[in-house]
């Protein structure tokens, strides 16, 4: 088997030497096309955005507190309507080459354990890529703000209602104490009413404290960038070293194929 391989390699070498003009010519053409491709291909940079999904801390027990479920958020990011809104927000025509690159390069990764969606997009410059990623986070923030408006307004109305009930209970307690005549039977009834009122006030204060606690930034917050958008200083496309390596391999293969084909034609015409 080794001898067959050795003979085959020797024969290939003889063919290449005999047809060296074709081998070098085709190889140079392929290399020239590779260099031309690298020269004319538009450079691309990639930006990465880590978007923290907002949540409403007063969601009922057992329900997802996030403004929008991760799967729904990913689906939203992938829709043409959302992507068009992002492009329009920064003045990029929806049918421009930059728009096509933005849509085609979008990669989304869910990181639910960190409450983050990782978004990667490309642009024809580092500034464009960063602007597109930032705009995507901004448009998503606006959409989630609209979704969260109703539950947040409901919680605020509930706090106002609790405050009103608490105020009434406190005023009622004050009137009971002020109307106490001091007689034994009346005093007993007043003490019972005051004790009941105290229980109501403590229950309302507990409810209000819980609602207020759930409004703190630890529990209720808006969708936003967890960290600044990152853009690598080096372009991601085209990869010069990889492209030249592929070009060299393609040049060697196609040049050898051309030499073998020319040798076969020469023998056929002999």
Coordinates of N, CA and C in Angstrom, one line a residue, residues 13-254:
X13 N 3.9 14.3 -8.9 CA 5.0 15.3 -9.0 C 5.5 15.5 -10.4
X14 N 5.6 14.4 -11.2 CA 6.1 14.4 -12.6 C 5.1 15.2 -13.4
X15 N 3.8 14.9 -13.1 CA 2.8 15.6 -13.9 C 2.8 17.1 -13.6
X16 N 3.0 17.5 -12.4 CA 3.1 18.9 -12.0 C 4.3 19.6 -12.7
X17 N 5.4 18.9 -12.6 CA 6.7 19.4 -13.3 C 6.5 19.5 -14.8
X18 N 5.8 18.6 -15.4 CA 5.6 18.6 -16.8 C 4.6 19.7 -17.2
X19 N 3.6 19.9 -16.4 CA 2.6 20.9 -16.7 C 2.7 22.1 -15.7
X20 N 3.9 22.5 -15.5 CA 4.2 23.6 -14.5 C 3.5 24.9 -14.9
X21 N 3.4 25.2 -16.1 CA 2.8 26.4 -16.5 C 1.3 26.5 -16.1
X22 N 0.6 25.4 -16.3 CA -0.8 25.3 -15.9 C -0.9 25.3 -14.4
X23 N 0.0 24.6 -13.7 CA -0.1 24.6 -12.3 C 0.1 26.0 -11.7
X24 N 1.2 26.6 -12.1 CA 1.5 28.0 -11.6 C 0.4 29.0 -12.0
X25 N 0.0 28.9 -13.3 CA -1.0 29.8 -13.7 C -2.3 29.7 -13.0
X26 N -2.9 28.5 -12.8 CA -4.1 28.4 -12.1 C -3.9 28.8 -10.6
X27 N -2.8 28.4 -10.0 CA -2.5 28.7 -8.6 C -2.5 30.2 -8.4
X28 N -1.8 30.9 -9.4 CA -1.8 32.4 -9.2 C -3.1 33.0 -9.4
X29 N -3.9 32.5 -10.3 CA -5.3 33.0 -10.5 C -6.1 32.9 -9.2
X30 N -6.1 31.7 -8.6 CA -6.8 31.5 -7.4 C -6.3 32.4 -6.3
X31 N -5.0 32.5 -6.1 CA -4.5 33.4 -5.1 C -4.9 34.9 -5.4
X32 N -4.9 35.2 -6.7 CA -5.3 36.6 -7.0 C -6.7 36.9 -6.7
X33 N -7.6 35.9 -6.9 CA -9.0 36.0 -6.6 C -9.2 36.1 -5.1
X34 N -8.4 35.3 -4.3 CA -8.4 35.4 -2.9 C -8.0 36.8 -2.3
X35 N -7.0 37.3 -2.9 CA -6.5 38.7 -2.5 C -7.5 39.7 -2.9
X36 N -8.1 39.6 -4.1 CA -9.1 40.5 -4.5 C -10.4 40.5 -3.6
X37 N -10.7 39.3 -3.2 CA -11.9 39.1 -2.3 C -11.6 39.8 -0.9
X38 N -10.4 39.6 -0.4 CA -10.0 40.3 0.9 C -10.0 41.8 0.7
X39 N -9.6 42.3 -0.5 CA -9.5 43.7 -0.7 C -10.9 44.3 -0.8
X40 N -11.8 43.6 -1.5 CA -13.2 44.2 -1.7 C -14.2 43.9 -0.7
X41 N -14.0 42.8 0.1 CA -15.0 42.4 1.1 C -15.1 43.5 2.1
X42 N -16.4 43.9 2.5 CA -16.6 44.9 3.5 C -16.3 44.3 4.9
X43 N -15.5 45.1 5.6 CA -15.2 44.6 7.0 C -16.4 44.7 7.9
X44 N -16.4 43.7 8.8 CA -17.6 43.7 9.8 C -17.0 43.6 11.2
X45 N -17.7 44.3 12.1 CA -17.4 44.3 13.5 C -18.7 43.8 14.2
X46 N -18.4 43.1 15.3 CA -19.6 42.5 16.1 C -19.6 43.2 17.5
X47 N -20.9 43.6 17.9 CA -21.1 44.2 19.2 C -21.9 43.2 20.0
X48 N -21.7 43.2 21.3 CA -22.4 42.3 22.2 C -23.1 43.1 23.3
X49 N -24.4 42.9 23.5 CA -25.1 43.6 24.5 C -25.7 42.6 25.4
X50 N -25.6 42.9 26.7 CA -26.2 42.0 27.8 C -27.4 42.8 28.3
X51 N -28.6 42.3 28.0 CA -29.8 43.1 28.3 C -30.5 42.4 29.5
X52 N -30.7 43.1 30.6 CA -31.4 42.6 31.8 C -32.9 42.8 31.6
X53 N -33.6 41.8 31.7 CA -35.1 41.8 31.5 C -35.7 42.4 32.8
X54 N -36.5 43.4 32.7 CA -37.2 44.1 33.8 C -38.2 43.1 34.5
X55 N -38.5 43.5 35.7 CA -39.5 42.7 36.4 C -40.4 43.6 37.3
X56 N -41.6 43.1 37.6 CA -42.5 43.7 38.5 C -42.6 42.9 39.8
X57 N -42.1 43.4 40.9 CA -42.0 42.6 42.1 C -43.3 42.2 42.7
X58 N -44.4 42.9 42.3 CA -45.7 42.6 43.0 C -46.4 41.5 42.2
X59 N -45.8 40.7 41.3 CA -46.5 39.7 40.7 C -47.0 38.6 41.7
X60 N -48.2 38.0 41.4 CA -48.7 37.0 42.4 C -47.7 35.9 42.6
X61 N -47.8 35.3 43.7 CA -46.9 34.1 44.0 C -47.1 33.0 43.0
X62 N -46.0 32.5 42.5 CA -46.0 31.4 41.6 C -46.0 31.9 40.1
X63 N -46.1 33.2 39.9 CA -46.0 33.7 38.5 C -44.6 34.3 38.3
X64 N -44.3 34.3 37.0 CA -43.0 34.9 36.6 C -43.0 36.4 36.8
X65 N -42.1 36.9 37.6 CA -42.2 38.4 37.9 C -41.7 39.2 36.7
X66 N -41.0 38.6 35.7 CA -40.5 39.4 34.6 C -41.6 40.1 33.8
X67 N -41.2 41.2 33.3 CA -42.2 42.0 32.5 C -42.6 41.1 31.3
X68 N -41.7 40.3 30.7 CA -42.0 39.4 29.6 C -41.2 38.2 29.8
X69 N -41.7 37.1 29.5 CA -41.0 35.8 29.6 C -39.8 35.8 28.7
X70 N -38.7 35.1 29.0 CA -37.5 35.1 28.2 C -37.9 34.6 26.8
X71 N -38.7 33.5 26.7 CA -39.0 33.0 25.4 C -39.7 34.0 24.5
X72 N -40.6 34.7 25.1 CA -41.4 35.8 24.4 C -40.5 36.9 24.0
X73 N -39.5 37.2 24.9 CA -38.6 38.3 24.5 C -37.7 37.9 23.3
X74 N -37.2 36.7 23.3 CA -36.4 36.2 22.2 C -37.2 36.3 20.9
X75 N -38.5 35.8 21.0 CA -39.3 35.8 19.8 C -39.6 37.3 19.3
X76 N -39.7 38.2 20.3 CA -39.9 39.6 19.9 C -38.6 40.1 19.2
X77 N -37.5 39.8 19.7 CA -36.2 40.3 19.1 C -36.1 39.7 17.7
X78 N -36.6 38.6 17.4 CA -36.4 37.9 16.1 C -37.4 38.4 15.1
X79 N -38.5 39.1 15.5 CA -39.5 39.6 14.5 C -39.0 40.7 13.6
X80 N -39.5 40.7 12.4 CA -39.1 41.7 11.4 C -39.6 43.1 11.9
X81 N -40.7 43.1 12.5 CA -41.3 44.4 13.0 C -40.3 45.1 14.0
X82 N -39.9 44.2 15.0 CA -39.0 44.8 16.0 C -37.7 45.3 15.4
X83 N -37.1 44.5 14.5 CA -35.8 44.8 13.9 C -36.0 46.1 13.0
X84 N -37.1 46.2 12.4 CA -37.4 47.5 11.6 C -37.5 48.7 12.5
X85 N -38.1 48.5 13.7 CA -38.2 49.6 14.7 C -36.8 50.0 15.1
X86 N -35.9 49.0 15.3 CA -34.5 49.3 15.7 C -33.8 50.2 14.6
X87 N -34.0 49.7 13.4 CA -33.3 50.4 12.3 C -33.9 51.8 12.1
X88 N -35.2 52.0 12.2 CA -35.8 53.3 12.0 C -35.4 54.2 13.2
X89 N -35.2 53.7 14.4 CA -34.8 54.5 15.5 C -33.5 55.2 15.3
X90 N -32.6 54.6 14.5 CA -31.3 55.3 14.3 C -31.1 55.8 12.8
X91 N -32.2 55.8 12.1 CA -32.2 56.3 10.8 C -31.6 55.5 9.7
X92 N -31.6 54.2 9.8 CA -31.1 53.3 8.8 C -32.3 52.7 8.0
X93 N -32.2 52.9 6.7 CA -33.3 52.3 5.8 C -33.4 50.8 6.0
X94 N -34.7 50.3 6.0 CA -34.9 48.9 6.3 C -34.4 48.0 5.2
X95 N -34.2 48.6 4.0 CA -33.7 47.8 2.9 C -32.3 48.0 2.6
X96 N -31.5 48.7 3.4 CA -30.1 49.0 3.2 C -29.3 47.8 3.5
X97 N -28.0 47.8 2.9 CA -27.1 46.7 3.2 C -26.9 46.5 4.7
X98 N -26.8 47.7 5.4 CA -26.6 47.6 6.9 C -27.7 46.9 7.6
X99 N -28.9 47.1 7.1 CA -30.1 46.5 7.7 C -30.1 45.0 7.4
X100 N -29.7 44.6 6.2 CA -29.6 43.1 5.9 C -28.5 42.5 6.8
X101 N -27.4 43.1 7.0 CA -26.4 42.6 7.8 C -26.8 42.5 9.3
X102 N -27.6 43.5 9.7 CA -28.1 43.5 11.1 C -29.0 42.3 11.4
X103 N -29.9 42.1 10.4 CA -30.9 41.0 10.6 C -30.2 39.6 10.5
X104 N -29.3 39.5 9.5 CA -28.7 38.2 9.3 C -27.6 37.8 10.3
X105 N -27.1 38.8 11.0 CA -26.0 38.5 12.0 C -26.6 38.4 13.4
X106 N -27.8 38.7 13.6 CA -28.4 38.7 15.0 C -28.3 37.3 15.6
X107 N -27.7 37.3 16.8 CA -27.6 36.0 17.5 C -28.1 36.3 19.0
X108 N -29.0 35.5 19.5 CA -29.6 35.7 20.8 C -29.3 34.5 21.7
X109 N -28.9 34.7 22.9 CA -28.6 33.7 23.8 C -29.3 34.0 25.1
X110 N -30.1 33.1 25.7 CA -30.8 33.3 26.9 C -29.9 32.9 28.1
X111 N -29.8 33.7 29.1 CA -29.1 33.5 30.3 C -30.0 33.7 31.5
X112 N -31.0 32.8 31.6 CA -32.1 33.0 32.6 C -31.5 33.0 34.1
X113 N -30.4 32.3 34.3 CA -29.9 32.2 35.7 C -29.4 33.6 36.1
X114 N -29.0 34.4 35.1 CA -28.5 35.8 35.4 C -29.5 36.8 35.0
X115 N -30.7 36.4 34.6 CA -31.8 37.3 34.2 C -31.3 38.2 33.1
X116 N -30.7 37.6 32.1 CA -30.1 38.4 31.0 C -30.3 37.7 29.7
X117 N -30.5 38.5 28.6 CA -30.5 38.0 27.3 C -29.3 38.6 26.6
X118 N -28.4 37.7 26.0 CA -27.2 38.2 25.4 C -27.5 38.3 23.9
X119 N -27.2 39.5 23.4 CA -27.5 39.8 22.0 C -26.2 40.2 21.3
X120 N -26.0 39.6 20.1 CA -24.9 40.0 19.3 C -25.3 40.4 17.9
X121 N -24.8 41.5 17.4 CA -25.1 42.0 16.0 C -23.9 42.5 15.4
X122 N -23.9 42.6 14.1 CA -22.8 43.1 13.3 C -23.1 44.4 12.6
X123 N -22.0 45.1 12.3 CA -22.1 46.4 11.5 C -20.9 46.5 10.7
X124 N -20.9 47.4 9.7 CA -19.8 47.6 8.8 C -18.7 48.5 9.4
X125 N -18.9 48.9 10.7 CA -17.9 49.6 11.4 C -18.2 49.4 12.9
X126 N -17.2 49.6 13.7 CA -17.4 49.3 15.2 C -18.4 50.2 15.7
X127 N -18.5 51.5 15.2 CA -19.5 52.4 15.7 C -20.9 52.0 15.3
X128 N -21.0 51.5 14.1 CA -22.4 51.0 13.6 C -22.8 49.9 14.5
X129 N -22.0 48.9 14.7 CA -22.3 47.7 15.5 C -22.8 48.1 16.9
X130 N -22.0 49.0 17.5 CA -22.4 49.4 18.8 C -23.7 50.2 18.8
X131 N -23.9 51.0 17.8 CA -25.2 51.8 17.8 C -26.4 50.9 17.6
X132 N -26.2 49.8 16.8 CA -27.3 48.9 16.5 C -27.7 48.1 17.8
X133 N -26.6 47.6 18.5 CA -26.9 46.9 19.7 C -27.5 47.8 20.8
X134 N -27.1 49.0 20.9 CA -27.7 49.9 21.9 C -29.1 50.2 21.5
X135 N -29.4 50.5 20.2 CA -30.7 50.8 19.8 C -31.7 49.6 20.0
X136 N -31.2 48.4 19.9 CA -32.0 47.2 20.1 C -32.4 47.1 21.6
X137 N -31.5 47.4 22.5 CA -31.8 47.5 23.9 C -32.8 48.6 24.3
X138 N -32.6 49.7 23.6 CA -33.5 50.9 23.8 C -34.9 50.6 23.4
X139 N -35.1 50.0 22.2 CA -36.4 49.7 21.7 C -37.1 48.6 22.5
X140 N -36.3 47.6 23.0 CA -36.8 46.6 23.9 C -37.3 47.2 25.2
X141 N -36.5 48.1 25.7 CA -36.9 48.8 26.9 C -38.2 49.6 26.8
X142 N -38.4 50.2 25.6 CA -39.6 50.9 25.4 C -40.8 50.0 25.4
X143 N -40.6 48.8 24.7 CA -41.7 47.9 24.6 C -42.1 47.3 26.0
X144 N -41.1 47.0 26.8 CA -41.3 46.4 28.1 C -41.9 47.5 29.0
X145 N -41.6 48.7 28.8 CA -42.1 49.8 29.7 C -43.7 49.9 29.4
X146 N -44.0 49.7 28.2 CA -45.5 49.8 27.8 C -46.2 48.5 28.5
X147 N -45.6 47.4 28.4 CA -46.2 46.2 29.0 C -46.3 46.3 30.5
X148 N -45.3 46.9 31.2 CA -45.3 47.0 32.6 C -46.1 48.1 33.2
X149 N -46.6 49.0 32.3 CA -47.3 50.2 32.8 C -48.5 49.8 33.5
X150 N -49.3 48.9 33.0 CA -50.6 48.5 33.7 C -50.4 47.9 35.1
X151 N -49.6 46.9 35.2 CA -49.4 46.3 36.6 C -48.8 47.3 37.5
X152 N -47.9 48.1 37.1 CA -47.3 49.1 38.0 C -48.3 50.1 38.4
X153 N -49.1 50.6 37.5 CA -50.2 51.5 37.9 C -51.2 50.9 38.8
X154 N -51.5 49.5 38.6 CA -52.4 48.8 39.5 C -51.8 48.8 41.0
X155 N -50.5 48.6 41.1 CA -49.9 48.5 42.4 C -49.9 49.9 43.1
X156 N -49.7 50.9 42.3 CA -49.8 52.3 42.9 C -51.2 52.6 43.3
X157 N -52.2 52.2 42.5 CA -53.6 52.4 43.0 C -53.9 51.7 44.2
X158 N -53.3 50.5 44.3 CA -53.5 49.7 45.5 C -52.9 50.3 46.7
X159 N -51.7 50.8 46.6 CA -51.1 51.5 47.7 C -51.9 52.8 48.1
X160 N -52.4 53.5 47.1 CA -53.3 54.6 47.5 C -54.5 54.2 48.2
X161 N -55.1 53.1 47.8 CA -56.3 52.6 48.5 C -56.0 52.1 49.9
X162 N -54.8 51.5 50.1 CA -54.4 51.1 51.4 C -54.2 52.3 52.3
X163 N -53.5 53.3 51.7 CA -53.3 54.5 52.5 C -54.6 55.2 53.0
X164 N -55.6 55.2 52.1 CA -56.9 55.7 52.4 C -57.6 54.9 53.5
X165 N -57.5 53.6 53.5 CA -58.1 52.8 54.5 C -57.3 53.0 55.8
X166 N -56.0 53.1 55.7 CA -55.2 53.3 56.9 C -55.5 54.6 57.6
X167 N -55.7 55.6 56.8 CA -56.1 56.9 57.3 C -57.4 56.9 58.0
X168 N -58.4 56.2 57.4 CA -59.7 56.1 58.0 C -59.6 55.3 59.3
X169 N -58.9 54.3 59.3 CA -58.7 53.4 60.6 C -58.1 54.2 61.7
X170 N -57.1 55.0 61.4 CA -56.4 55.9 62.4 C -57.4 57.0 62.9
X171 N -58.1 57.6 62.0 CA -59.1 58.6 62.4 C -60.2 58.0 63.3
X172 N -60.6 56.8 63.0 CA -61.7 56.1 63.7 C -61.1 55.8 65.1
X173 N -59.9 55.3 65.2 CA -59.3 55.0 66.5 C -59.2 56.3 67.4
X174 N -58.8 57.4 66.7 CA -58.7 58.6 67.5 C -60.0 59.1 68.0
X175 N -61.1 58.9 67.2 CA -62.4 59.3 67.7 C -62.9 58.4 68.8
X176 N -62.5 57.1 68.8 CA -62.9 56.2 69.9 C -62.3 56.6 71.2
X177 N -61.0 57.0 71.1 CA -60.3 57.4 72.3 C -60.8 58.7 72.8
X178 N -61.1 59.6 71.9 CA -61.6 61.0 72.3 C -63.0 60.9 72.9
X179 N -63.8 59.9 72.4 CA -65.2 59.8 72.9 C -65.3 58.9 74.1
X180 N -64.3 58.4 74.7 CA -64.3 57.6 75.9 C -64.8 58.4 77.1
X181 N -66.0 58.1 77.7 CA -66.6 58.9 78.8 C -66.0 58.5 80.1
X182 N -65.3 57.4 80.2 CA -64.7 57.0 81.4 C -65.6 56.0 82.2
X183 N -66.8 55.8 81.9 CA -67.7 54.8 82.6 C -67.2 53.4 82.3
X184 N -67.4 52.5 83.3 CA -66.9 51.2 83.2 C -67.4 50.5 81.9
X185 N -68.7 50.4 81.7 CA -69.3 49.7 80.6 C -68.8 50.4 79.3
X186 N -68.9 51.7 79.2 CA -68.5 52.4 78.0 C -66.9 52.2 77.7
X187 N -66.2 52.2 78.8 CA -64.7 52.1 78.7 C -64.4 50.7 78.1
X188 N -65.1 49.7 78.6 CA -64.8 48.3 78.1 C -65.1 48.2 76.6
X189 N -66.3 48.8 76.2 CA -66.6 48.7 74.8 C -65.6 49.5 73.9
X190 N -65.2 50.7 74.5 CA -64.2 51.5 73.8 C -62.9 50.7 73.6
X191 N -62.4 50.1 74.7 CA -61.2 49.4 74.7 C -61.2 48.3 73.7
X192 N -62.4 47.6 73.6 CA -62.5 46.5 72.6 C -62.5 47.0 71.2
X193 N -63.1 48.2 71.0 CA -63.1 48.8 69.6 C -61.7 49.3 69.3
X194 N -61.1 49.9 70.3 CA -59.7 50.3 70.0 C -58.8 49.2 69.7
X195 N -58.9 48.1 70.4 CA -58.1 46.9 70.1 C -58.3 46.4 68.7
X196 N -59.6 46.3 68.3 CA -59.9 45.9 67.0 C -59.3 46.8 65.9
X197 N -59.5 48.1 66.2 CA -58.9 49.1 65.3 C -57.4 49.0 65.2
X198 N -56.8 48.7 66.3 CA -55.3 48.5 66.3 C -54.9 47.4 65.4
X199 N -55.7 46.3 65.5 CA -55.4 45.1 64.7 C -55.5 45.5 63.2
X200 N -56.6 46.2 62.9 CA -56.8 46.6 61.5 C -55.6 47.5 61.0
X201 N -55.2 48.4 61.9 CA -54.2 49.4 61.5 C -52.9 48.6 61.2
X202 N -52.5 47.7 62.1 CA -51.3 46.9 62.0 C -51.3 46.1 60.7
X203 N -52.5 45.5 60.4 CA -52.6 44.7 59.2 C -52.5 45.5 57.9
X204 N -53.1 46.7 57.9 CA -52.9 47.7 56.8 C -51.5 48.2 56.7
X205 N -50.9 48.4 57.8 CA -49.5 48.9 57.7 C -48.6 47.8 57.2
X206 N -48.9 46.5 57.5 CA -48.1 45.4 57.0 C -48.3 45.3 55.5
X207 N -49.5 45.4 55.1 CA -49.8 45.3 53.6 C -49.1 46.4 52.9
X208 N -49.1 47.6 53.4 CA -48.5 48.8 52.7 C -47.0 48.6 52.7
X209 N -46.4 48.1 53.8 CA -45.0 47.9 53.9 C -44.5 46.9 52.9
X210 N -45.3 45.8 52.7 CA -45.0 44.8 51.7 C -45.0 45.4 50.3
X211 N -46.1 46.1 50.0 CA -46.2 46.7 48.7 C -45.1 47.7 48.4
X212 N -44.7 48.5 49.4 CA -43.7 49.5 49.2 C -42.3 48.7 49.1
X213 N -42.1 47.6 49.8 CA -40.9 46.9 49.7 C -40.7 46.3 48.3
X214 N -41.8 45.8 47.7 CA -41.8 45.2 46.4 C -41.6 46.3 45.3
X215 N -41.7 47.6 45.6 CA -41.4 48.6 44.7 C -40.0 49.0 44.6
X216 N -39.2 48.5 45.6 CA -37.8 48.9 45.6 C -37.0 48.3 44.4
X217 N -35.9 48.9 44.0 CA -35.2 48.5 42.8 C -34.7 47.0 42.9
X218 N -34.7 46.4 44.0 CA -34.3 45.0 44.1 C -35.3 44.1 43.5
X219 N -36.6 44.5 43.5 CA -37.7 43.7 43.1 C -38.4 44.2 41.8
X220 N -38.5 45.5 41.7 CA -39.1 46.1 40.5 C -38.1 47.0 39.8
X221 N -37.8 46.7 38.5 CA -36.9 47.5 37.8 C -37.2 47.4 36.3
X222 N -36.7 48.3 35.5 CA -36.9 48.3 34.1 C -35.9 47.5 33.3
X223 N -36.3 47.1 32.1 CA -35.3 46.5 31.2 C -34.3 47.4 30.8
X224 N -33.0 47.0 30.9 CA -31.9 47.9 30.6 C -30.6 47.1 30.3
X225 N -29.6 47.8 29.8 CA -28.3 47.1 29.6 C -27.7 46.8 31.0
X226 N -27.3 45.6 31.2 CA -26.6 45.2 32.4 C -25.2 45.8 32.5
X227 N -24.5 45.8 31.3 CA -23.2 46.4 31.2 C -23.1 47.1 29.9
X228 N -22.1 48.0 29.7 CA -22.0 48.7 28.4 C -21.8 47.7 27.3
X229 N -22.3 48.2 26.1 CA -22.1 47.3 24.9 C -20.6 47.2 24.6
X230 N -20.3 45.9 24.3 CA -18.8 45.7 24.0 C -18.6 45.4 22.5
X231 N -17.6 46.0 21.9 CA -17.2 45.8 20.6 C -15.7 45.5 20.6
X232 N -15.3 44.4 20.0 CA -13.9 44.0 19.9 C -13.2 45.0 19.0
X233 N -12.0 45.3 19.3 CA -11.2 46.3 18.5 C -10.9 45.7 17.1
X234 N -10.9 44.4 17.0 CA -10.5 43.7 15.7 C -11.8 43.3 15.0
X235 N -11.8 43.4 13.7 CA -13.0 43.0 12.9 C -13.1 41.5 13.0
X236 N -14.4 41.1 12.8 CA -14.7 39.6 12.8 C -14.8 39.0 11.4
X237 N -14.9 39.9 10.4 CA -15.0 39.4 9.1 C -14.5 40.5 8.1
X238 N -13.7 40.1 7.0 CA -13.2 38.7 6.8 C -12.0 38.4 7.7
X239 N -11.8 37.2 8.0 CA -10.7 36.7 8.8 C -9.5 36.5 7.8
X240 N -8.6 37.5 7.8 CA -7.5 37.5 6.8 C -6.7 36.2 6.8
X241 N -6.2 35.8 8.0 CA -5.4 34.6 8.1 C -6.1 33.3 7.6
X242 N -7.4 33.2 8.1 CA -8.2 32.0 7.7 C -8.5 32.0 6.2
X243 N -8.8 33.2 5.6 CA -9.1 33.3 4.2 C -7.9 33.0 3.4
X244 N -6.8 33.5 3.7 CA -5.5 33.2 3.0 C -5.2 31.8 3.0
X245 N -5.4 31.1 4.2 CA -5.1 29.7 4.3 C -6.0 28.9 3.4
X246 N -7.3 29.2 3.4 CA -8.2 28.5 2.5 C -7.9 28.8 1.1
X247 N -7.4 30.0 0.8 CA -7.1 30.3 -0.6 C -5.8 29.5 -1.1
X248 N -4.9 29.4 -0.2 CA -3.7 28.6 -0.5 C -4.0 27.1 -0.8
X249 N -4.9 26.6 0.1 CA -5.3 25.2 -0.1 C -6.1 25.0 -1.4
X250 N -7.0 26.0 -1.7 CA -7.8 25.9 -2.9 C -6.9 26.1 -4.1
X251 N -5.9 26.9 -4.0 CA -4.9 27.1 -5.1 C -4.1 25.9 -5.4
X252 N -3.7 25.2 -4.3 CA -2.9 24.0 -4.5 C -3.8 22.9 -5.2
X253 N -5.0 22.8 -4.7 CA -5.9 21.7 -5.2 C -6.3 22.0 -6.6
X254 N -6.7 23.2 -6.9 CA -7.2 23.5 -8.3 C -6.1 23.5 -9.3

